[in-house]
Coordinates of C-alpha atoms and ligand atoms in Angstrom, one line a residue:
X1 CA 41.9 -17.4 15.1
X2 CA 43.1 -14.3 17.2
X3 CA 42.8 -12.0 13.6
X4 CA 40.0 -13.5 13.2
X5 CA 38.3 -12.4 15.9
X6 CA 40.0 -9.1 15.2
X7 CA 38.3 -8.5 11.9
X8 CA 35.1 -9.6 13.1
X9 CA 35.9 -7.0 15.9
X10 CA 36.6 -4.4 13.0
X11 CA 33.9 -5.1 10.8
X12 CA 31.0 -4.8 13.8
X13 CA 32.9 -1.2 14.9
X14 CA 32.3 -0.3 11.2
X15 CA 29.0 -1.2 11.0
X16 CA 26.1 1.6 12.4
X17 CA 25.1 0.7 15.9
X18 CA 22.9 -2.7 15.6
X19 CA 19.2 -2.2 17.1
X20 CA 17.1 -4.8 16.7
X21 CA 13.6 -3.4 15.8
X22 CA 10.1 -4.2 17.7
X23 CA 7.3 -4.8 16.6
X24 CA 3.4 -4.0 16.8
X25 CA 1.1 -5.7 15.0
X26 CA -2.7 -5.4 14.6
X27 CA -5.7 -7.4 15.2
X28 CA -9.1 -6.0 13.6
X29 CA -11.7 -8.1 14.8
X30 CA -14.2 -5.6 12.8
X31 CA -16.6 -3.7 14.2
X32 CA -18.1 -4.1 17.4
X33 CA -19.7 -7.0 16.8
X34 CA -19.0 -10.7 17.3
X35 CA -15.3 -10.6 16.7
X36 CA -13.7 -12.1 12.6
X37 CA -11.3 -14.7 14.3
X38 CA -11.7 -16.8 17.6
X39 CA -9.2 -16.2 20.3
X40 CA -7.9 -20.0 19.3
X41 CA -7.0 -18.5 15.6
X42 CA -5.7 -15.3 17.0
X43 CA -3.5 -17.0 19.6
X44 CA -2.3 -19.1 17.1
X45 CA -1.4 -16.7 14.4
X46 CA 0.5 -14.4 16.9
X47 CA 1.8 -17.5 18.2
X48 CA 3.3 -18.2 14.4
X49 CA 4.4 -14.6 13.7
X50 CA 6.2 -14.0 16.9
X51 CA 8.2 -16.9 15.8
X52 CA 9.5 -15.1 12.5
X53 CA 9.8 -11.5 14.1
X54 CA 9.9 -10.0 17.5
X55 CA 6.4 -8.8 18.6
X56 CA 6.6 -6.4 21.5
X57 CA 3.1 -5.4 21.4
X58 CA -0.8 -6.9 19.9
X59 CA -3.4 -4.2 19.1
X60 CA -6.8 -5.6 19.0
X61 CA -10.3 -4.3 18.9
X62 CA -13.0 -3.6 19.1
X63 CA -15.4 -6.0 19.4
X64 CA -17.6 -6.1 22.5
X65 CA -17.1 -10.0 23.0
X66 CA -14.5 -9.3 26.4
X67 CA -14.0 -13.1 26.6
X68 CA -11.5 -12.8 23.5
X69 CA -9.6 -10.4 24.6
X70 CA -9.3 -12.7 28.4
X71 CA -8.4 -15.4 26.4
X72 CA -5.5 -13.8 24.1
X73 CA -4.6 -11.3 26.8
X74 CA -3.7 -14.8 28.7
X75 CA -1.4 -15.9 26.2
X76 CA -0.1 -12.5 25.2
X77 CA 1.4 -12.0 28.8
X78 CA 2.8 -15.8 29.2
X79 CA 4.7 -14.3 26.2
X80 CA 5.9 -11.4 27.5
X81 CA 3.4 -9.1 24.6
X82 CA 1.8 -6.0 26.0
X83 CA -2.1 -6.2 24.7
X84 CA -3.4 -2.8 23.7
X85 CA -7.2 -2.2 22.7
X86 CA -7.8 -0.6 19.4
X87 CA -10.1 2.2 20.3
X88 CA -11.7 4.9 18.1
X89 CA -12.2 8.2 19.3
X90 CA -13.9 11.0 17.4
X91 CA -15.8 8.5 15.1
X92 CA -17.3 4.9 14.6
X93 CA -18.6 4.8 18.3
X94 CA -22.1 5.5 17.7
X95 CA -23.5 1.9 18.1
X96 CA -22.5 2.0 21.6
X97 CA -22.6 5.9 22.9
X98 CA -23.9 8.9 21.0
X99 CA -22.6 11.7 20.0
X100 CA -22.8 14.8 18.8
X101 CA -21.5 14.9 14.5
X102 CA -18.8 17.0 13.4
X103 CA -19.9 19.6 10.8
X104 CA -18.4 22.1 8.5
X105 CA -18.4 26.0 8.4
X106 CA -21.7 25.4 6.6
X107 CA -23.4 23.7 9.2
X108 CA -23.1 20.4 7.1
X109 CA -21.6 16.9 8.1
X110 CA -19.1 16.4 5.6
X111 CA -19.7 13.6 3.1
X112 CA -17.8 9.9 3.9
X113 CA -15.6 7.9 1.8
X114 CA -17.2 4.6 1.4
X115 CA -14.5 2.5 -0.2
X116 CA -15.7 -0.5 1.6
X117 CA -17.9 -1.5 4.4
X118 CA -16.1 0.1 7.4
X119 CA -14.6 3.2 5.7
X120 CA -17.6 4.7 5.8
X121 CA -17.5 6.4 9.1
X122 CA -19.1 10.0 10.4
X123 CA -16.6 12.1 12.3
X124 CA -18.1 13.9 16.1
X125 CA -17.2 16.9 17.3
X126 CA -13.5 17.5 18.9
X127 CA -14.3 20.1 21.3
X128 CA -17.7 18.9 22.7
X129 CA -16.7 17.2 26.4
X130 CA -19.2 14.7 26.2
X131 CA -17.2 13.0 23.4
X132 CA -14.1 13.0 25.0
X133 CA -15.7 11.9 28.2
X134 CA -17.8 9.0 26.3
X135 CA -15.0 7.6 24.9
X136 CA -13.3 7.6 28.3
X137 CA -16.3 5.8 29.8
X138 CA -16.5 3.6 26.9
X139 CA -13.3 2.2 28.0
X140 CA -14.2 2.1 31.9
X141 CA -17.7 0.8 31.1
X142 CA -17.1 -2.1 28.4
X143 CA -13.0 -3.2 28.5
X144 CA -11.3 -2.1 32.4
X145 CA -11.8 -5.7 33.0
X146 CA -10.3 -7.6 30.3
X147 CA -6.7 -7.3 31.2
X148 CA -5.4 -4.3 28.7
X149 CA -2.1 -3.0 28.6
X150 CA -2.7 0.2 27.3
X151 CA -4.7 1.6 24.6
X152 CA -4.1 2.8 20.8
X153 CA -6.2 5.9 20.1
X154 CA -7.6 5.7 16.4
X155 CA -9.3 8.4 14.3
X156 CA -8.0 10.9 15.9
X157 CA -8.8 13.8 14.1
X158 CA -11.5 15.3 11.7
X159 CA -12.1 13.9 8.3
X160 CA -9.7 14.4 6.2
X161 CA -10.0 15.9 1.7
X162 CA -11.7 12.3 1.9
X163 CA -14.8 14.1 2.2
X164 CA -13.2 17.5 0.1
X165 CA -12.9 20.7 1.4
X166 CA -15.7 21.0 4.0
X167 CA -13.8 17.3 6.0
X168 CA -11.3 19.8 6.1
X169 CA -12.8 22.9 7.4
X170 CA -14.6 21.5 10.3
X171 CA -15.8 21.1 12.7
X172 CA -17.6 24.9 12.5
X173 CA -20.0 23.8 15.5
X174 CA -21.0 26.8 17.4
X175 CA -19.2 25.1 20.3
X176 CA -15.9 24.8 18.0
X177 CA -16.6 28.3 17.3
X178 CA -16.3 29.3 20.3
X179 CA -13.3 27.2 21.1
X180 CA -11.7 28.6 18.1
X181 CA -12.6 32.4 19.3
X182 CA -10.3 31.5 22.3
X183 CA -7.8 31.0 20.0
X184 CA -8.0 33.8 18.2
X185 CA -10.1 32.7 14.9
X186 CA -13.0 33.8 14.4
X187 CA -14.4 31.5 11.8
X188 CA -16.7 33.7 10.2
X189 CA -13.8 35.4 8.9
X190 CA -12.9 32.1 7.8
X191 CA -15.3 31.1 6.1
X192 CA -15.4 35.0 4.3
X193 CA -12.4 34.5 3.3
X194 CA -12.7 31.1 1.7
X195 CA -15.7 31.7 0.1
X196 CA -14.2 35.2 -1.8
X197 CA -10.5 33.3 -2.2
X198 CA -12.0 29.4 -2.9
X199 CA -9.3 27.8 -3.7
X200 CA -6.7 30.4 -3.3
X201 CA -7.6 30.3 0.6
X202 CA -5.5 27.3 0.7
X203 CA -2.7 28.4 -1.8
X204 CA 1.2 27.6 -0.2
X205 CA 4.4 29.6 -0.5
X206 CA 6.7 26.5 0.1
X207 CA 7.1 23.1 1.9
X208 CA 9.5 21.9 4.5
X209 CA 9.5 19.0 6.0
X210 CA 10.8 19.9 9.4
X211 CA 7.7 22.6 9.3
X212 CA 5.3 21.9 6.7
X213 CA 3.3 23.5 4.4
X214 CA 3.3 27.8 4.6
X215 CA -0.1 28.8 3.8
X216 CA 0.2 31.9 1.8
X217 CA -3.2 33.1 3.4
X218 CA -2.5 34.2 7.5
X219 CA -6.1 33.3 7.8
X220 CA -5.4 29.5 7.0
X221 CA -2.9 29.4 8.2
X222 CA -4.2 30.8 11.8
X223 CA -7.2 28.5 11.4
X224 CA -5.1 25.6 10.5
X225 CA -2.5 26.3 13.9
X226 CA -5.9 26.9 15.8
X227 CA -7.5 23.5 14.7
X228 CA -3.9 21.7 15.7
X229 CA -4.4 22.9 19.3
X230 CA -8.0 22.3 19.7
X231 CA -8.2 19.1 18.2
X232 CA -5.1 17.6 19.7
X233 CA -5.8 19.2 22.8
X234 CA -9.1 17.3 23.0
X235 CA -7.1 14.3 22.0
X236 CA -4.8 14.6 24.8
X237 CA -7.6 15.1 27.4
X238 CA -8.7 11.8 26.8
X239 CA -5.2 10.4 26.3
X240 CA -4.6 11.4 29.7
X241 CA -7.8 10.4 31.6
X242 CA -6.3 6.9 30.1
X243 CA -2.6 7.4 31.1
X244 CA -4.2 8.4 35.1
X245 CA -5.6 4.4 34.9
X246 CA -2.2 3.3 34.6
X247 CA -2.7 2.2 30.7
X248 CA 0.0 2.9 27.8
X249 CA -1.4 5.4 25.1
X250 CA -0.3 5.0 21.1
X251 CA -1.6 7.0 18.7
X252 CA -2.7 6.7 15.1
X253 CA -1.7 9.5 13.2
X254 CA -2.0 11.2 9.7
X255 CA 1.8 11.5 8.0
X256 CA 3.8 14.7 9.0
X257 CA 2.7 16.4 5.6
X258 CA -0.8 16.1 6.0
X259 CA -1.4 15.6 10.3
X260 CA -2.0 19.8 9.9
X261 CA -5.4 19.7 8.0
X262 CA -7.1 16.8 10.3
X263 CA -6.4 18.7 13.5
X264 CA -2.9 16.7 14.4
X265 CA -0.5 19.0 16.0
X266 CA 3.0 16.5 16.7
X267 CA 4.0 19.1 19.4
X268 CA 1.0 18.4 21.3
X269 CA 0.2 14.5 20.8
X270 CA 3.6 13.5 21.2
X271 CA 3.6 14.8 25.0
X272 CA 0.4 12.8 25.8
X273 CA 1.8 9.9 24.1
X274 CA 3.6 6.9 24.9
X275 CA 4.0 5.8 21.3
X276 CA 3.1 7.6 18.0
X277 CA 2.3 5.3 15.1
X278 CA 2.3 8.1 12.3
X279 CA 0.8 6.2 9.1
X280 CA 3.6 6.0 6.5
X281 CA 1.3 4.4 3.8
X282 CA 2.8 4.7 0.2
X283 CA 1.1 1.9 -1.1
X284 CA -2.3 2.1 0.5
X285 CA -4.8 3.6 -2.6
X286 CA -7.1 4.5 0.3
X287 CA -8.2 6.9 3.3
X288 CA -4.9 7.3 4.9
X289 CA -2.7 6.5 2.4
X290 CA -0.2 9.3 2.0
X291 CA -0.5 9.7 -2.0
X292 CA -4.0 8.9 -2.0
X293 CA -5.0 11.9 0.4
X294 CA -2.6 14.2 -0.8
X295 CA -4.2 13.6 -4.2
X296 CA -7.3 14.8 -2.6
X297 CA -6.1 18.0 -1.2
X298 CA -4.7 19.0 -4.8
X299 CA -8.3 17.4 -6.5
X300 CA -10.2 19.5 -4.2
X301 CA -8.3 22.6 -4.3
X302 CA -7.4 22.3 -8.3
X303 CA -6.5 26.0 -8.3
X304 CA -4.5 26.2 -5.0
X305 CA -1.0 27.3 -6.4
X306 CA 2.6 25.7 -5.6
X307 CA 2.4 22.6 -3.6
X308 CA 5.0 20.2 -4.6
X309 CA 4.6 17.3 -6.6
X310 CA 5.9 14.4 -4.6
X311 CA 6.5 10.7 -5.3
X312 CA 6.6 8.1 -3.1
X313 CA 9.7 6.9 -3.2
X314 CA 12.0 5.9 -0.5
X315 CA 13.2 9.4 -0.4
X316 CA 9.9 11.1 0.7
X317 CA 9.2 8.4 3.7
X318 CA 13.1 9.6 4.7
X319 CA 11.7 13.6 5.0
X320 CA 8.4 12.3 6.8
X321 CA 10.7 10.0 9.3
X322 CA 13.0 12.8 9.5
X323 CA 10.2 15.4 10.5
X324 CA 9.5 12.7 13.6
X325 CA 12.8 12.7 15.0
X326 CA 12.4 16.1 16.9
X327 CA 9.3 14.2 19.3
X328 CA 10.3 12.6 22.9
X329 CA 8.1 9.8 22.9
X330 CA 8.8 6.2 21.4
X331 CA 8.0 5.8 17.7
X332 CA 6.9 3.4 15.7
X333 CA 5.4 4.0 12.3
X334 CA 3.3 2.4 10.8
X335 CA 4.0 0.6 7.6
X336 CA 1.1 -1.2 5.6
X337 CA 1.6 -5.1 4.8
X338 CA -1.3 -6.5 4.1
X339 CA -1.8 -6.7 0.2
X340 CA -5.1 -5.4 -1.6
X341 CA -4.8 -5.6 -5.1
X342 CA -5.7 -1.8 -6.7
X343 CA -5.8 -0.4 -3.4
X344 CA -2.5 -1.4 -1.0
X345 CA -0.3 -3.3 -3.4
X346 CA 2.6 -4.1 -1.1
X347 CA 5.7 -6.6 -1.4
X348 CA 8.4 -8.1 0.4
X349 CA 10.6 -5.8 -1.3
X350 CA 8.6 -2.6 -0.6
X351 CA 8.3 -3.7 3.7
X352 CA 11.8 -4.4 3.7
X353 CA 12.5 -1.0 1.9
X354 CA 10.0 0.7 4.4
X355 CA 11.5 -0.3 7.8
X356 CA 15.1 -0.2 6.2
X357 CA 14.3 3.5 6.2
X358 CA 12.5 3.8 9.6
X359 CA 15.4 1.7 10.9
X360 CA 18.1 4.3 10.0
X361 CA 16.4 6.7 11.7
X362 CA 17.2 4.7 14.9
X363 CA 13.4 4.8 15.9
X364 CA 11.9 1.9 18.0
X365 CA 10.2 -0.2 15.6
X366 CA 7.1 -0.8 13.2
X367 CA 3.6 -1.0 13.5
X368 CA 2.2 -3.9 10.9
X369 CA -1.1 -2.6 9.2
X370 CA -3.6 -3.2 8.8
X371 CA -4.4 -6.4 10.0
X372 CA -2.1 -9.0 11.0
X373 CA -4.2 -11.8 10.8
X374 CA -5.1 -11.4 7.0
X375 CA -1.2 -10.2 6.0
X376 CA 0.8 -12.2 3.8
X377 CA 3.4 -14.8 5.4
X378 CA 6.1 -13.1 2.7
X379 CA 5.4 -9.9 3.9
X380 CA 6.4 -10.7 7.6
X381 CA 9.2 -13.7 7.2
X382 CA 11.0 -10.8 5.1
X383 CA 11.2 -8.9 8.4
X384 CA 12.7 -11.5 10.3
X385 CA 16.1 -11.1 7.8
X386 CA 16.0 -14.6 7.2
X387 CA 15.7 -14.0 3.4
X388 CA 17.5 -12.2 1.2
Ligands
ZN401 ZN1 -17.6 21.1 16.9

């Protein structure tokens, strides 16, 4: 028995050091209407999952209805599971505040994606304060008395190649403008230079993953550093007005690769953060899906010259976990599960694969997306490593 023991002793030295990981998971009740799911089925389903894996944390938002959120918030902390609300920031909040629109360097509001009803959304302008403060106040006004835990910031950014080039160089507001000018970028320069270089304006000499893309063109890539600390530092204003009410902060964020072009500087969020949830999609066929919008960059810059081909394969989630590491706060990235056919054809294979890699990387744990309540069973019981 004694060698026994010993060999188990030997076989656990050998073995990397075992952390168990936590998990978020995400309720979309859609919209800000009348929530999709009672608290009864939500309760319930949480209930169920948080039998197979361990849930740490419940994201859920945003409908207006507060009772649901008392009601699961109830059972949440009987359990022990921190309830954060799922709150969008720089679009989607104009049914209950309004803003003022993002627009390009052409005085235009970029075009939408409009895959399906709820991907449709208009993006508002980072640097004006009344956005920052409305979404601040949408938080004091409509959920400070529903018993939240903290609060995961969504859309975070401006649109993205989704709605081509001109997502991508806003917001050109005259107040961004000005914000810009105090950076340094003057984006009449900018938008000179992109209109004699077109495509060429956003041409790279490399790509690391520690640092990113090198735009071959100081003028991007000035404009592109500039956007990163306007954008997050709007972003971190509100993340802190948050943090000062004693609520937990996550963050939903683009993939290291492509955070630069949406206004996501890693430096800068991370310090504001308690949690970053960077969106490791490589199934997802969608908005955020890391092949689907790096697609879109290469689609609408066709004559942009040497950006990489990549494939994603295990190999390239390693590089974006890896380009993480360097950050202070917890991490948990996000890793889709729920299945669409044509657009987010997952397995159990590929989210055991997925938080294998995050795993290695001795982060904290996974975000489940989209939407726990419609994922399928296979996709979470693999997680629990009851199955082989
Ligand atoms: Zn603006």
């Amino acid at each position: 028995m004694l060698s026994g023991l010993l060999l188990l002793a030997a076989c656990r030295s050998n073995a990397p050091a075992e952390q168990q990981p936590g998990y978020i998971v995400q309720v979309s009740l859609g919209g800000w209407n009348s929530p999709d799911y009672t608290a009864d089925r939500i309760v319930s389903r949480i209930d169920s999952v948080s039998s197979l894996i361990n849930v740490e944390k419940v994201i859920i938002g945003w409908s207006l209805d507060k009772e649901i959120y008392r009601q699961v918030g109830e059972y949440l902390h009987s359990k022990d599971i921190r309830m954060l609300l799922w709150l969008p920031v720089f679009a989607e909040t104009e049914d209950v505040c309004d803003n003022s629109p993002a627009i390009d360097l052409w005085g235009e509001v970029p075009s939408n994606y409009d895959l399906a009803a709820g991907e449709d959304f208009r993006f508002n302008c980072p640097s004006d304060p009344h956005n920052a403060a409305n979404v601040v106040a949408i938080y004091d006004r409509l959920f400070s008395d529903c018993g939240f835990d903290g609060v995961f910031l969504d859309r975070i950014r401006t649109q993205s190649f989704v709605g081509g080039i001109s997502g991508v160089l806003s917001c050109g507001c005259p107040l961004c403008a000005e914000a810009y000018a105090r950076e340094g970028v003057d984006l009449e320069i900018v938008k000179k230079e992109w209109d004699s270089q077109g495509d060429a304006f956003l041409s790279v000499t490399g790509y690391d993953p520690a640092k990113g893309f090198s735009f071959a063109n100081p003028v991007a890539a000035a404009f592109f550093e500039a956007k990163g600390r306007l954008v997050s530092g709007s972003v971190s204003a509100v993340a802190d007005s948050l943090r000062s009410r004693g609520l937990e902060v996550g963050m939903d964020l683009f993939a290291p690769f492509m955070a630069p072009f949406v206004g996501q500087d890693y430096s800068i969020l991370a310090q504001h953060a308690d949690f970053i949830k960077p969106m490791l999609y490589r199934k997802t066929y969608a908005p955020a899906g890391m092949g689907f919008e790096y697609e879109l960059l290469r689609k609408a810059v066709p004559g942009a010259t040497s950006y990489p081909e990549f494939t994603m394969d295990v190999a390239f989630l390693d590089s974006q976990l890896e380009a993480m590491e360097p950050y202070a706060c917890a991490k948990y990235p996000g890793i889709e599960i729920n299945y669409r056919a044509g657009v987010a054809e997952t397995s159990p294979e590929y989210v055991t694969e997925s938080l294998d890699a995050v795993m290695r990387h001795h982060f904290d744990g996974a975000v489940l997306s989209w939407n726990i309540m419609e994922a399928p069973d296979s996709h979470i019981a693999c997680l629990g490593g009851n199955n082989d």
